[in-house]
Coordinates of C-alpha atoms and ligand atoms in Angstrom, one line a residue:
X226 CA -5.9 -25.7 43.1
X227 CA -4.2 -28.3 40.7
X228 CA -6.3 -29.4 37.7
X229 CA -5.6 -32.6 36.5
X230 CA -4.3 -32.7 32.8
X231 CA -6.9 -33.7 30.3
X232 CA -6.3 -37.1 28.8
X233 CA -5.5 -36.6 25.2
X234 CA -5.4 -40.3 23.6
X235 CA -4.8 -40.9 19.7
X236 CA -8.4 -40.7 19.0
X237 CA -9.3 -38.1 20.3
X238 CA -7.3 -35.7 18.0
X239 CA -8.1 -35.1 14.8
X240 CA -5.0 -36.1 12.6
X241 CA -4.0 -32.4 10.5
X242 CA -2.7 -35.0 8.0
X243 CA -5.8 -36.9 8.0
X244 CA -8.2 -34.1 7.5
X245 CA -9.3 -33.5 3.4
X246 CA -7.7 -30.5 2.2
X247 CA -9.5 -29.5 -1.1
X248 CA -12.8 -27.2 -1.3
X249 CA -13.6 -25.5 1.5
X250 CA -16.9 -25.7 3.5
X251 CA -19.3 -22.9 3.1
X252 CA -19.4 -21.0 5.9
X253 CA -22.6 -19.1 7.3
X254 CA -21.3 -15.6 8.9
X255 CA -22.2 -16.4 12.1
X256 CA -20.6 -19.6 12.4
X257 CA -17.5 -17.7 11.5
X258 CA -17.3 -14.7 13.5
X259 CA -19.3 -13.8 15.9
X260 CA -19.0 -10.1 15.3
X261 CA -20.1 -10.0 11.8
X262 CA -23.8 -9.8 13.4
X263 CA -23.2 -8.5 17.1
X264 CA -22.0 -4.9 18.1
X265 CA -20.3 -4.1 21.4
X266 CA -23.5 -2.4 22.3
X267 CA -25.6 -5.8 21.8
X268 CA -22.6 -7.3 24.3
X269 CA -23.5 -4.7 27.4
X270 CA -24.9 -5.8 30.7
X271 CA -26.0 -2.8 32.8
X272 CA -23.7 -2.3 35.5
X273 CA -20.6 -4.7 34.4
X274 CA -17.7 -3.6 33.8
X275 CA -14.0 -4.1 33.5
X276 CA -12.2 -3.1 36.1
X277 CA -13.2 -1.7 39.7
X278 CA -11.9 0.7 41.5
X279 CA -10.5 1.1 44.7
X280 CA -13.3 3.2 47.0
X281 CA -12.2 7.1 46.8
X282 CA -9.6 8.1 49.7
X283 CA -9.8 12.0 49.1
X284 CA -13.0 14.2 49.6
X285 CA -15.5 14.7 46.7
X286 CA -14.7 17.6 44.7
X287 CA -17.4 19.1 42.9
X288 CA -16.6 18.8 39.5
X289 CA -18.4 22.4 38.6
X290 CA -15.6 23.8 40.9
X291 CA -12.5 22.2 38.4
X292 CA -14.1 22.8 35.3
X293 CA -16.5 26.1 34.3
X294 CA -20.4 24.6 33.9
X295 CA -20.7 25.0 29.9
X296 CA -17.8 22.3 29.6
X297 CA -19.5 19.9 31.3
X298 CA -21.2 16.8 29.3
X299 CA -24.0 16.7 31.9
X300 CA -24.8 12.7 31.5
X301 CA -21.9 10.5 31.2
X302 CA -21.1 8.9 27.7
X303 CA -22.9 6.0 26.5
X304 CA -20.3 3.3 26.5
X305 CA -20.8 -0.2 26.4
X306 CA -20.7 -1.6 29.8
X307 CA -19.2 -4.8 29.0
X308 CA -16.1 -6.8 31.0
X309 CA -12.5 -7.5 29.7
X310 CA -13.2 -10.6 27.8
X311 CA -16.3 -9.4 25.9
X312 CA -14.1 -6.4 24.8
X313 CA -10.8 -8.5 24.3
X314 CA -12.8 -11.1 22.1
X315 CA -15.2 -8.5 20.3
X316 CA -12.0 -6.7 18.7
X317 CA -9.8 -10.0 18.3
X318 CA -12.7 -11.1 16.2
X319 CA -13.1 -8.1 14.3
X320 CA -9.9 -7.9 13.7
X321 CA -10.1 -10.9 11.6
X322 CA -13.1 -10.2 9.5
X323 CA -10.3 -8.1 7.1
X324 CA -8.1 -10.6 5.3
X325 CA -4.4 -8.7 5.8
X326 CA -0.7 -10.0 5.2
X327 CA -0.8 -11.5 8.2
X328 CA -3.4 -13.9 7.7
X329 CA -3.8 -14.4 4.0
X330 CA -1.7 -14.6 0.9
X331 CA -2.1 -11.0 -0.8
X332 CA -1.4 -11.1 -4.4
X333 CA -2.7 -7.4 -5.3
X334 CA -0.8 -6.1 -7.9
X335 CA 0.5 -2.7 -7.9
X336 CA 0.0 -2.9 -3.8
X337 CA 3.0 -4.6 -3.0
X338 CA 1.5 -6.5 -0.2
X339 CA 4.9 -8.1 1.2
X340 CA 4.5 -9.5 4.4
X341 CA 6.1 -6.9 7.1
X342 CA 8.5 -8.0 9.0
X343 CA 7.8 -8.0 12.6
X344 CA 11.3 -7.0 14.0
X345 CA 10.9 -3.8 12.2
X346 CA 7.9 -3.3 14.2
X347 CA 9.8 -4.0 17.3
X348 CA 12.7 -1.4 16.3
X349 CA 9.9 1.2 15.3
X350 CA 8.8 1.0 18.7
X351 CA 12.5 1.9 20.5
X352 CA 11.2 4.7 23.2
X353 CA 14.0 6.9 21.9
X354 CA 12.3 7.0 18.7
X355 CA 8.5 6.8 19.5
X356 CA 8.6 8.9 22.7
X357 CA 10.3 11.8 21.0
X358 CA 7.7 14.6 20.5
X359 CA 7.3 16.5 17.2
X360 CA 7.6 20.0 19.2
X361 CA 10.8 18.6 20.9
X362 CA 13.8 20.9 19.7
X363 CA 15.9 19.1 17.2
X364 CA 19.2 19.7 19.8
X365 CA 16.4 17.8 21.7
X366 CA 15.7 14.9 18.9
X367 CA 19.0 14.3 17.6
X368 CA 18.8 10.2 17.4
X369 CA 15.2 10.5 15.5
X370 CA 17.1 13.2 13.0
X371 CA 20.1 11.4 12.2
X372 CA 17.9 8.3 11.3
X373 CA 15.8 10.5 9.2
X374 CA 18.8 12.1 8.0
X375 CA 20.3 8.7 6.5
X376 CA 16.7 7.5 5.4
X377 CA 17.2 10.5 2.9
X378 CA 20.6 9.9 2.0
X379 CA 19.5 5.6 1.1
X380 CA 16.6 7.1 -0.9
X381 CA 18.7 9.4 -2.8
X382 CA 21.3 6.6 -3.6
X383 CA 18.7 4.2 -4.4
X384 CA 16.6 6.2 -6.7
X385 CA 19.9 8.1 -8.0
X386 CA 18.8 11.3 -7.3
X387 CA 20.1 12.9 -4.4
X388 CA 17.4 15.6 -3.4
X389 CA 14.9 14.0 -0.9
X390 CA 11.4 15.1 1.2
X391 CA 10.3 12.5 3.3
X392 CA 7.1 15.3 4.1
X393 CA 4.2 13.5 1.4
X394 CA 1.9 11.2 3.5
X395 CA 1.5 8.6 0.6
X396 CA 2.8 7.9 -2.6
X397 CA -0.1 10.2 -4.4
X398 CA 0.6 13.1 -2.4
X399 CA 4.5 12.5 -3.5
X400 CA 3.0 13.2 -7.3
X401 CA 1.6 15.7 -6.6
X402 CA 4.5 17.2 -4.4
X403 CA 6.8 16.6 -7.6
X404 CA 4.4 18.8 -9.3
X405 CA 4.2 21.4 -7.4
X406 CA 8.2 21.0 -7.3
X407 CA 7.9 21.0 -11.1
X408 CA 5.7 24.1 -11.3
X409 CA 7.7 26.1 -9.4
X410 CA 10.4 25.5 -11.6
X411 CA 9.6 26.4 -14.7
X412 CA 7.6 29.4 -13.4
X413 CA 11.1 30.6 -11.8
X414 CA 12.2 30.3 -15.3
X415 CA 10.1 32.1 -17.2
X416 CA 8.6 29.7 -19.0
X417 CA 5.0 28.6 -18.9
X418 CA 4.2 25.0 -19.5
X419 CA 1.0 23.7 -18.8
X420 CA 1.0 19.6 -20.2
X421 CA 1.7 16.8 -18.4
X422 CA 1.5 13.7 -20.1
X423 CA 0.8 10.1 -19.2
X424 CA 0.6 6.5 -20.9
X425 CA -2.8 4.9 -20.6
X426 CA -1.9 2.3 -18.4
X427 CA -0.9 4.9 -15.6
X428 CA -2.1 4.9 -12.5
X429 CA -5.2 7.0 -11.7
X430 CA -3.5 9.2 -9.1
X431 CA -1.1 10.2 -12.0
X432 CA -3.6 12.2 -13.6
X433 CA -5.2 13.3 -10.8
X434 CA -1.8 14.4 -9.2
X435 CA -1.3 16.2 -12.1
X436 CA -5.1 18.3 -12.4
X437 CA -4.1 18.9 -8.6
X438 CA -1.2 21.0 -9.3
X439 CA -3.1 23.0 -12.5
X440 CA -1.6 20.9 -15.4
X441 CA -3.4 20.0 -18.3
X442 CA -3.7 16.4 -18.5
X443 CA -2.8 14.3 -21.8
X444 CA -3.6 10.6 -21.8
X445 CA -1.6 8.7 -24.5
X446 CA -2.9 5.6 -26.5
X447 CA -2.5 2.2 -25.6
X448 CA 0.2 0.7 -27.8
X449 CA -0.2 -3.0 -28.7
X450 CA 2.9 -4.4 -27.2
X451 CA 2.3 -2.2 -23.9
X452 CA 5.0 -0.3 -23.7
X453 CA 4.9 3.4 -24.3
X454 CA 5.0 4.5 -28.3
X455 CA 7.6 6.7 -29.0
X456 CA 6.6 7.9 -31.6
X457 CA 3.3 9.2 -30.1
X458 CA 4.4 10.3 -27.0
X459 CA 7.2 12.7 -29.6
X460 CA 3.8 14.3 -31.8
X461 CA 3.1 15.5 -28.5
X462 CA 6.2 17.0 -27.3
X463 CA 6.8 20.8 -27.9
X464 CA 7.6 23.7 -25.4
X465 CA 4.1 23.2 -23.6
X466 CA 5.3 20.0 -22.1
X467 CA 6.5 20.0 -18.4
X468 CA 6.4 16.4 -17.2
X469 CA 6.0 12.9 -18.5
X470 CA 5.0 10.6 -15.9
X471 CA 5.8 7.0 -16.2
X472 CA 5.7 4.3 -14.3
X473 CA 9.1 1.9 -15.1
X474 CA 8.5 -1.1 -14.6
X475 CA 5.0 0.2 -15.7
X476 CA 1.3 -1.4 -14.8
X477 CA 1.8 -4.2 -17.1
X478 CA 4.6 -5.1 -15.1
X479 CA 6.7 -5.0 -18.2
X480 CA 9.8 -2.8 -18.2
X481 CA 9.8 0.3 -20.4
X482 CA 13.0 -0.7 -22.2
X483 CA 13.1 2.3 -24.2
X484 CA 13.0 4.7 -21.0
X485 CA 16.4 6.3 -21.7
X486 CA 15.6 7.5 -24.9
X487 CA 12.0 8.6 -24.0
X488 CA 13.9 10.7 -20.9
X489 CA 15.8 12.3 -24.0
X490 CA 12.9 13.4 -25.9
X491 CA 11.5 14.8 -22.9
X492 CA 15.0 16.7 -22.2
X493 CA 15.2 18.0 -25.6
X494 CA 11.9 19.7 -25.7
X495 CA 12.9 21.4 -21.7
X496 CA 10.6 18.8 -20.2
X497 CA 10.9 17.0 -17.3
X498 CA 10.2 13.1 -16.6
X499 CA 8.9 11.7 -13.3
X500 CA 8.8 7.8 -12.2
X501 CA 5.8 6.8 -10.2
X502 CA 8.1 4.7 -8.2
X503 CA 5.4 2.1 -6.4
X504 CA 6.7 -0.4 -8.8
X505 CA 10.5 -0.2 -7.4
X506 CA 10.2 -3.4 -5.7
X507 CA 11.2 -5.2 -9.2
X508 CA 14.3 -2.9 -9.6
X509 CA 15.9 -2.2 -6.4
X510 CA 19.7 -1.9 -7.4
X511 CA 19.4 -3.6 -10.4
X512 CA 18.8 -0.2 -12.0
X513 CA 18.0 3.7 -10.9
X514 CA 15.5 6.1 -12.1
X515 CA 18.3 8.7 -12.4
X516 CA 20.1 6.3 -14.0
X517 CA 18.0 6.2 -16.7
X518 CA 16.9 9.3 -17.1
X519 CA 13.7 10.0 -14.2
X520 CA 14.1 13.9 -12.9
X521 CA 11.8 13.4 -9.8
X522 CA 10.2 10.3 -8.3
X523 CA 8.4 8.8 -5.5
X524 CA 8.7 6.2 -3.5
X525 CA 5.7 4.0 -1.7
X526 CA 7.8 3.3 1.9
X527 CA 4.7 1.3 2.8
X528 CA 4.9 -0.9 -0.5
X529 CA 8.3 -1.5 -0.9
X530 CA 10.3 -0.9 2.3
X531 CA 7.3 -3.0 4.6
X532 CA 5.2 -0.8 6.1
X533 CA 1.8 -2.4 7.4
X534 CA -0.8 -1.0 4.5
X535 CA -4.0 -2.9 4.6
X536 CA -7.3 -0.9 5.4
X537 CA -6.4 2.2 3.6
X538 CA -3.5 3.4 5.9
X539 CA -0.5 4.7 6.6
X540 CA 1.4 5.5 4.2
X541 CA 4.7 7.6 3.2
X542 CA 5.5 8.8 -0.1
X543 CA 9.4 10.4 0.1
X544 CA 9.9 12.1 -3.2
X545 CA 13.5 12.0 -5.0
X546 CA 14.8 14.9 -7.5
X547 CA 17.7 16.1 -9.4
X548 CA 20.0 18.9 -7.5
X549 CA 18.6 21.7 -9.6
X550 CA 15.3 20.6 -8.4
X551 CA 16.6 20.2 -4.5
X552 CA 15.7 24.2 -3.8
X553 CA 12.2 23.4 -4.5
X554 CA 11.3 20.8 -2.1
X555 CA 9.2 20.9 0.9
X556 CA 11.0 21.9 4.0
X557 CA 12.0 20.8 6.3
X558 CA 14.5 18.5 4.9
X559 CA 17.1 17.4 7.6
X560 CA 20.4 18.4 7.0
X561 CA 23.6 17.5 8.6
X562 CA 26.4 20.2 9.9
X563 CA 29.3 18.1 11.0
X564 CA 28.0 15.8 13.9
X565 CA 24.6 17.7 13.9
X566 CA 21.5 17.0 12.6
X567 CA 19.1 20.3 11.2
X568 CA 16.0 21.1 10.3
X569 CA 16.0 23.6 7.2
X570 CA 13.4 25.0 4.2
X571 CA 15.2 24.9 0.8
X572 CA 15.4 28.0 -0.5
X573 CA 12.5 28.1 -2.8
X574 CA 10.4 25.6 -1.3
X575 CA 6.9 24.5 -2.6
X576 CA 6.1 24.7 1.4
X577 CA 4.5 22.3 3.4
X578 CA 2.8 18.9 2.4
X579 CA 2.4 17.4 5.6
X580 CA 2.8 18.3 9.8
X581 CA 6.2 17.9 11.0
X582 CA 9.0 15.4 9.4
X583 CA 6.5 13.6 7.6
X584 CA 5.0 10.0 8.3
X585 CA 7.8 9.0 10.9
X586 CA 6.6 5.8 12.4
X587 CA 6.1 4.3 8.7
X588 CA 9.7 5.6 7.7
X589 CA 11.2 3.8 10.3
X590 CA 9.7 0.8 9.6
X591 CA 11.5 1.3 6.1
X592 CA 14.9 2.9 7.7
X593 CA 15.3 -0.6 9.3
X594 CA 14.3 -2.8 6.4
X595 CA 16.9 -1.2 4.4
X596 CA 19.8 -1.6 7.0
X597 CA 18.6 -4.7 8.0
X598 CA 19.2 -5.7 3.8
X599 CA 21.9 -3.6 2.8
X600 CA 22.4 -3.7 -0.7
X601 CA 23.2 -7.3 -1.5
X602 CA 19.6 -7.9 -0.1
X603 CA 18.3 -5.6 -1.4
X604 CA 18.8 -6.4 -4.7
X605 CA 17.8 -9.9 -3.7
X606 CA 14.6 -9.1 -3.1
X607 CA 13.9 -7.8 -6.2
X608 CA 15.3 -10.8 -8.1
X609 CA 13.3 -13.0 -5.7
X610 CA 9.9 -10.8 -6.4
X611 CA 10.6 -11.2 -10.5
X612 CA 10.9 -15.1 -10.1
X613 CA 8.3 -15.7 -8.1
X614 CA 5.8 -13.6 -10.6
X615 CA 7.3 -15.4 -13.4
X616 CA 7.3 -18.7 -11.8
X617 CA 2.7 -18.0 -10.9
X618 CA 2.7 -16.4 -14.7
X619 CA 3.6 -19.4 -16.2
X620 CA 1.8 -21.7 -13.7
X621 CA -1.9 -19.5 -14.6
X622 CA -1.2 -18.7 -18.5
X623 CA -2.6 -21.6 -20.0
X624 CA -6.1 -20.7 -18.5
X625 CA -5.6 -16.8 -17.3
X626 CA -3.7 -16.1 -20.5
X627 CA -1.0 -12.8 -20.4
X628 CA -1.1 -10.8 -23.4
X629 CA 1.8 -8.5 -23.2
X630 CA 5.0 -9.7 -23.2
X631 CA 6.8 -13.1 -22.7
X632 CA 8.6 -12.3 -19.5
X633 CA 7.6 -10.1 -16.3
X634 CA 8.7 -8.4 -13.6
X635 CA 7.6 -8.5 -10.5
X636 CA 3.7 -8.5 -11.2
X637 CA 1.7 -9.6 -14.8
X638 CA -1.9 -8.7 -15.9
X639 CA -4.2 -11.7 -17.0
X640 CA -7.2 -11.6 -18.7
X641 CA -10.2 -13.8 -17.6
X642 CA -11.5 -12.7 -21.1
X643 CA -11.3 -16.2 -22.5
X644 CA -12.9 -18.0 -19.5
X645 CA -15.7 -15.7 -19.7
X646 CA -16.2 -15.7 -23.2
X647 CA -16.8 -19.8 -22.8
X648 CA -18.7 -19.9 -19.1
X649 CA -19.5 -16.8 -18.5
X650 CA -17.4 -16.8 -15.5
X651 CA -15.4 -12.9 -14.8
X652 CA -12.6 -11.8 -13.5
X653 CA -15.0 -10.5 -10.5
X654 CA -16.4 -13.9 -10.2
X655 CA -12.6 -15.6 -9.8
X656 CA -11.8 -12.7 -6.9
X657 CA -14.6 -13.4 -5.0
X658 CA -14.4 -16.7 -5.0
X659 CA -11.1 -16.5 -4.2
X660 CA -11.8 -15.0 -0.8
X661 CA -13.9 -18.6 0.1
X662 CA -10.6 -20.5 -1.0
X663 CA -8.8 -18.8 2.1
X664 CA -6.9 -16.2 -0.4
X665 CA -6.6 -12.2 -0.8
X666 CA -8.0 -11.5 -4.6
X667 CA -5.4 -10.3 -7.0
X668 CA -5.7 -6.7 -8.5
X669 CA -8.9 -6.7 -11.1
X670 CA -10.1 -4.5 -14.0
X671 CA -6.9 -2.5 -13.7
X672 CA -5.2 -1.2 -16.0
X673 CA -7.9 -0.5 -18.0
X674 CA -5.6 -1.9 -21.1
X675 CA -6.4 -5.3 -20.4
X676 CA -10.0 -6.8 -20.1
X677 CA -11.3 -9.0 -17.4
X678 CA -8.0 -8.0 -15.5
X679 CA -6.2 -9.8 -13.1
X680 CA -3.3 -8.1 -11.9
X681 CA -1.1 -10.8 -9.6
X682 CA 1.7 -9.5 -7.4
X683 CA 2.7 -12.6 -5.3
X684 CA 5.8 -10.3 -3.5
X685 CA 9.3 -12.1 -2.7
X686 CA 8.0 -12.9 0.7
X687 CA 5.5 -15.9 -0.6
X688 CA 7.1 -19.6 -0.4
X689 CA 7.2 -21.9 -4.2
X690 CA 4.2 -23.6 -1.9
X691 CA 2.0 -20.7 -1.2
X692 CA 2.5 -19.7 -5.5
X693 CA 1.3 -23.7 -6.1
X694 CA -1.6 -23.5 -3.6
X695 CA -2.7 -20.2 -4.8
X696 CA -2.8 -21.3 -8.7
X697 CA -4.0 -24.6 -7.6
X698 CA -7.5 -23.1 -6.0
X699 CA -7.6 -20.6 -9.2
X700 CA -8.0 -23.9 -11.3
X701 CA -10.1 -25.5 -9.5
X702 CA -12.5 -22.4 -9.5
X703 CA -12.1 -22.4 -12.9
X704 CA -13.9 -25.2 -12.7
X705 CA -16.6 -24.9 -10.7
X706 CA -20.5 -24.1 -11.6
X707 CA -20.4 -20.9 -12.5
X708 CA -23.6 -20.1 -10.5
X709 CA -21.8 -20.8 -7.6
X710 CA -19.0 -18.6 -8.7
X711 CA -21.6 -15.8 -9.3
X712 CA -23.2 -14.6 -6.0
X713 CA -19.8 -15.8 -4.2
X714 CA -17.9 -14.7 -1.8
X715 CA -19.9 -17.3 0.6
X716 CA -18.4 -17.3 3.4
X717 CA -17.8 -13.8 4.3
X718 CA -20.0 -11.3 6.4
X719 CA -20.7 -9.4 3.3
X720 CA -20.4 -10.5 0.0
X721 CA -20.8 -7.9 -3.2
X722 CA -20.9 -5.0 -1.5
X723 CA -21.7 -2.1 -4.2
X724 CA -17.9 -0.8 -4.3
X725 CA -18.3 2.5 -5.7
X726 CA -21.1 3.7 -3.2
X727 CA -18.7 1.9 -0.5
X728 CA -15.7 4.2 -1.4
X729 CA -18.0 7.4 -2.1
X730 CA -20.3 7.2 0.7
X731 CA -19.2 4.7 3.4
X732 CA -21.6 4.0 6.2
X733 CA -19.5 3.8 8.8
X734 CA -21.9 2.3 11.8
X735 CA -22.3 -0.6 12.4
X736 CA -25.2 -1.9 10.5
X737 CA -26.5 -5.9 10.8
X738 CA -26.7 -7.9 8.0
X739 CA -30.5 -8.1 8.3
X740 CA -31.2 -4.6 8.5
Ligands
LIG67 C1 -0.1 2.6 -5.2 C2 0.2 3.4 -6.4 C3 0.1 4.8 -6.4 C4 -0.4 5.6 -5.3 O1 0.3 5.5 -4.1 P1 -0.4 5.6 -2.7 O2 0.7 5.4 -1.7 O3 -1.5 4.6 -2.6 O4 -1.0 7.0 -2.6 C5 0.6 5.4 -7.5 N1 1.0 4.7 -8.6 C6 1.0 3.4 -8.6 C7 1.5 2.7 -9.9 C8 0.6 2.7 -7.5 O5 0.6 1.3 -7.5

C-alpha cells in the first residue's frame, strides 16, 4: 500500500531559527520521560509478547528427564510480558534520563569527560578482538596480544617509564597496585618504611590507595599559592618515607613547577614519588612523568585515551614504573620473543589485581585513540584541552572568581564563595540548576582547598560555541531568584537526591516518585 506524502507547507513547521532560545521551560517529569514514573512491570499486558514462535516440530520432552528435579525453578520467571516497542521505548527513554557525553556538555573536572570517539567503538568491536576468549591459548590470541603488547610499549613511552601492567581495573586500583609494587620493594631491601605522603588537594583515592596497602598516611598543608611547599613536604622527609604521591598537573589544575626538585628530595631520603596520572590529558608529550622525576604512575585509559565512563563504569587504570621496579608488577605482562607475543609473571610480582589481561575492551578503545593521533595529535590535544580551559576561565572569573594562579591547565577551580556571600546562592545551587539549562554540572566542593568549588574541565573536544553557551547560562543563573535556584534541578525526575545515602546505600529498585 502507498501512502501519500504528508503536505508540509511553510507554516506548518516551526522555523528552528524562529523559536526563542534563552531560559528554558520547566519541565514536569512526566512530560519529559515517560519512564521517570512507569516501570516495565506497569507496561505488561498478560499474555503479549514479543515474538511468537513457530508451533514445536519434535516430541515434548519432559524437562525432569534433561535436568535432575532440585534444579528446576518450578514456575517460570516473572518477566514483564510486554511487546517490542514497549521494551524498545522503555530503555531508549531510560537511557536518556542520565545526562552522558553524548547528549550533554560534561564539564566535570578531574573526570575528563571528552567525548568518545565512535570509530573507536567500531574498531573495539573487530571479531578478531572481541570474539577471542580469555581461556584461548596465547598461540591462540596472538592479534589481541600484540595489540596489548604495543598498548604497553605507548604507555611506557608516554609516561617515560618503561615498565607497564595493564591488570588495574581503574585508575584507584592502579594506586594501589603502585603500592603494593612499592612495598614489595623496599621490603626486598631490607628496609621498612611505612609513610606515604600526600598534598591536601589530592585526590581521595590517594590516601585511601595508600591505607589499602598498610602505609601510614600524611596529609600535607594547603599552601597559599596551591602548589606543594617544599619546605614542608622536606620537615617530613626522613628514612620512614616510601612514596610521595602527587598529582602534576595537580587538582587545582595548576602545574607543580617545582616537581623536579621535589622528586629529588624524595630520592635523597630513598623515597619514591608516584604521579596520579588522571590529569595527563594537559601534558601529553609536552612533558613525561619520568621525565621529571615520577617513579611509578597510573594512567585513567577511560579519561584520557576515550573510553565511555559515565555511570560509574569501566574503567582501566595501566600503571607505569621505572626498570628496577618492572620485577614487581602484576603478571601477566605480555612480552614479545621475536615475532611472538607471551604471557609472563615478573619475577617478584605483587600477583594479581584483576582476571585475565586486565580491562581489555576499554584498552582498546585507548590502543586506537593513540594510533589514530600519533604523537603530533597527541600533543595537540593537550594544547587544545589548556586553551579551551583558559579561554571558559577567563570568560567565568569576573563572577566565579579563580584564586590560584593566573594561568591553567586543562581544568581551574572557582569559588561561588563571593556569589554566595551576596545572594545566598552556592556552588550546589549553580550545579543544579545547571542540569535545567540543558548542561552536565562541573566538579563541586572538590578540592576541599577551595570553598564553594567549581571545578570546570571543558575537555578539547568542546567547540569555542559550546564554552560561550555554557558560560552564557552560568550568567544568567547568576542572575536569577535565588529561590528558584534553591530547590532546582526542575526539570529532572529527581532533584536533590540525599548524595551520601545515594552512594552508601543505593536503593536499586525501582521506586516512583510518589512513593
Ligand atoms: C579519577 C581520579 C582518580 C581515580 O581514578 P578512577 O579511575 O576513578 O579510579 C584518582 N585521582 C584523580 C586526580 C582523579 O581525577
Amino acid at each position: 500500500m502507498s501512502v501519500p506524502p504528508a503536505t508540509i507547507t511553510a507554516d506548518s513547521v516551526t522555523r528552528i531559527d524562529a523559536v526563542e532560545p534563552s531560559v528554558p521551560p520547566e519541565r514536569t517529569p512526566s512530560m519529559r520521560n515517560p519512564v521517570a514514573t512507569q516501570s516495565i512491570f506497569d507496561l505488561a499486558v498478560p499474555g503479549r509478547r514479543s515474538m511468537l514462535f513457530p508451533p514445536s516440530d519434535v516430541p515434548d520432552s519432559p524437562l525432569d528427564e534433561l535436568l535432575p528435579a532440585d534444579q528446576l525453578a518450578g514456575s517460570p520467571p516473572a518477566l514483564p510480558e510486554v511487546a517490542e516497542p514497549d521494551i524498545v521505548r522503555h530503555f531508549v527513554n531510560l537511557s536518556t534520563l542520565n545526562m552522558s557525553v553524548d547528549t550533554h556538555f560534561y564539564p566535570l573536572g578531574s573526570c575528563t569527560m571528552k567525548y568518545n570517539p565512535k570509530r573507536h567503538e567500531r574498531l573495539a568491536k573487530l571479531p578478531g578482538l572481541v570474539d577471542v576468549h580469555p581461556y584461548q591459548t596465547p598461540e591462540d590470541s596472538q592479534g589481541l596480544l600484540s595489540v596489548l603488547y604495543e598498548m604497553q610499549e605507548m604507555l611506557g613511552e608516554i609516561a617515560g617509564l618503561p615498565a607497564v601492567s595493564l591488570q588495574p581495573a581503574a585508575g584507584a586500583q592502579g594506586e594501589f597496585t603502585a603500592l603494593l609494587v612499592a612495598a614489595a620493594y623496599f621490603r626486598d631491601r631490607g628496609e621498612n618504611r611505612t609513610k606515604v605522603l600526600f598534598p591536601s588537594s589530592a585526590h581521595g583515592t590517594n590516601p585511601a590507595s595508600a591505607a589499602l596497602a598498610g602505609f601510614e598516611t600524611v596529609q600535607l598543608g594547603a599552601s597559599a599559592d596551591g602548589l606543594v611547599d617544599l619546605d614542608e613536604l622536606a620537615s617530613h622527609l626522613d628514612d620512614q618515607t616510601a612514596v610521595f604521591m602527587i598529582t602534576n598537573p595537580n587538582t587545582l589544575g595548576l602545574f607543580e613547577k617545582d616537581v623536579a626538585r621535589i622528586s629529588q628530595l624524595l630520592h635523597d631520603v630513598g623515597g619514591l614519588v608516584y604521579i596520579d596520572g588522571a590529569n595527563m590529558n594537559a601534558v601529553l608529550g609536552i612533558t613525561r612523568p619520568g621525565d621529571f622525576g615520577g617513579d611509578m604512575m597510573h594512567y585513567n585509559v577511560h579519561k584520557t585515551f576515550t573510553g565511555p565512563h559515565g555511570g560509574g563504569g569501566p574503567g582501566s587504570g595501566p600503571i607505569a614504573v621505572r626498570d628496577f621496579l618492572g620485577d614487581y608488577l602484576p603478571g601477566p605482562v605480555i612480552t614479545r620473543n621475536g615475532d611472538t607475543f607471551e604471557l609472563a609473571t615478573p619475577p617478584k610480582s605483587v600477583g594479581r589485581m584483576r582476571t585475565f589481561f586486565g580491562n581489555v575492551g576499554i584498552l582498546l578503545r585507548g590502543y586506537f585513540y593513540l594510533r589514530t593521533l600519533g604523537p603530533d595529535g597527541l600533543k595537540a590535544v593537550s594544547e587544545n584541552a589548556v586553551l579551551n580551559a583558559n579561554y571558559l576561565r577567563v570568560l567565568l572569573n569576573d563572577v566565579l572568581p579563580v584564586k590560584h594562579g593566573d594561568l591553567c591547565m586543562h581544568e581551574f577551580v572557582s569559588s561561588a564563595a563571593p556569589v554566595k556571600k551576596e545572594r545566598g546562592v552556592t556552588a550546589m545551587d549553580v550545579a543544579k540548576r545547571l542540569l535545567d539549562h540543558g548542561f552536565h554540572a562541573p566538579t563541586v566542593y572538590f578540592p576541599l582547598v577551595v570553598p564553594e568549588a567549581m571545578m570546570m574541565e571543558p575537555t578539547e573536544t568542546e567547540s569555542k560555541a559550546t564554552l560561550d553557551a555554557f558560560a552564557a547560562a552560568i550568567r544568567s543563573i547568576l542572575e536569577e531568584d535565588p529561590e528558584v535556584l534553591h530547590t532546582a534541578p526542575h526539570g529532572t525526575p529527581v532533584s536533590r537526591p540525599d548524595e551520601v545515602a545515594a552512594a552508601r546505600k543505593p536503593s536499586l529498585r525501582f521506586c516512583r516518585p510518589d512513593r
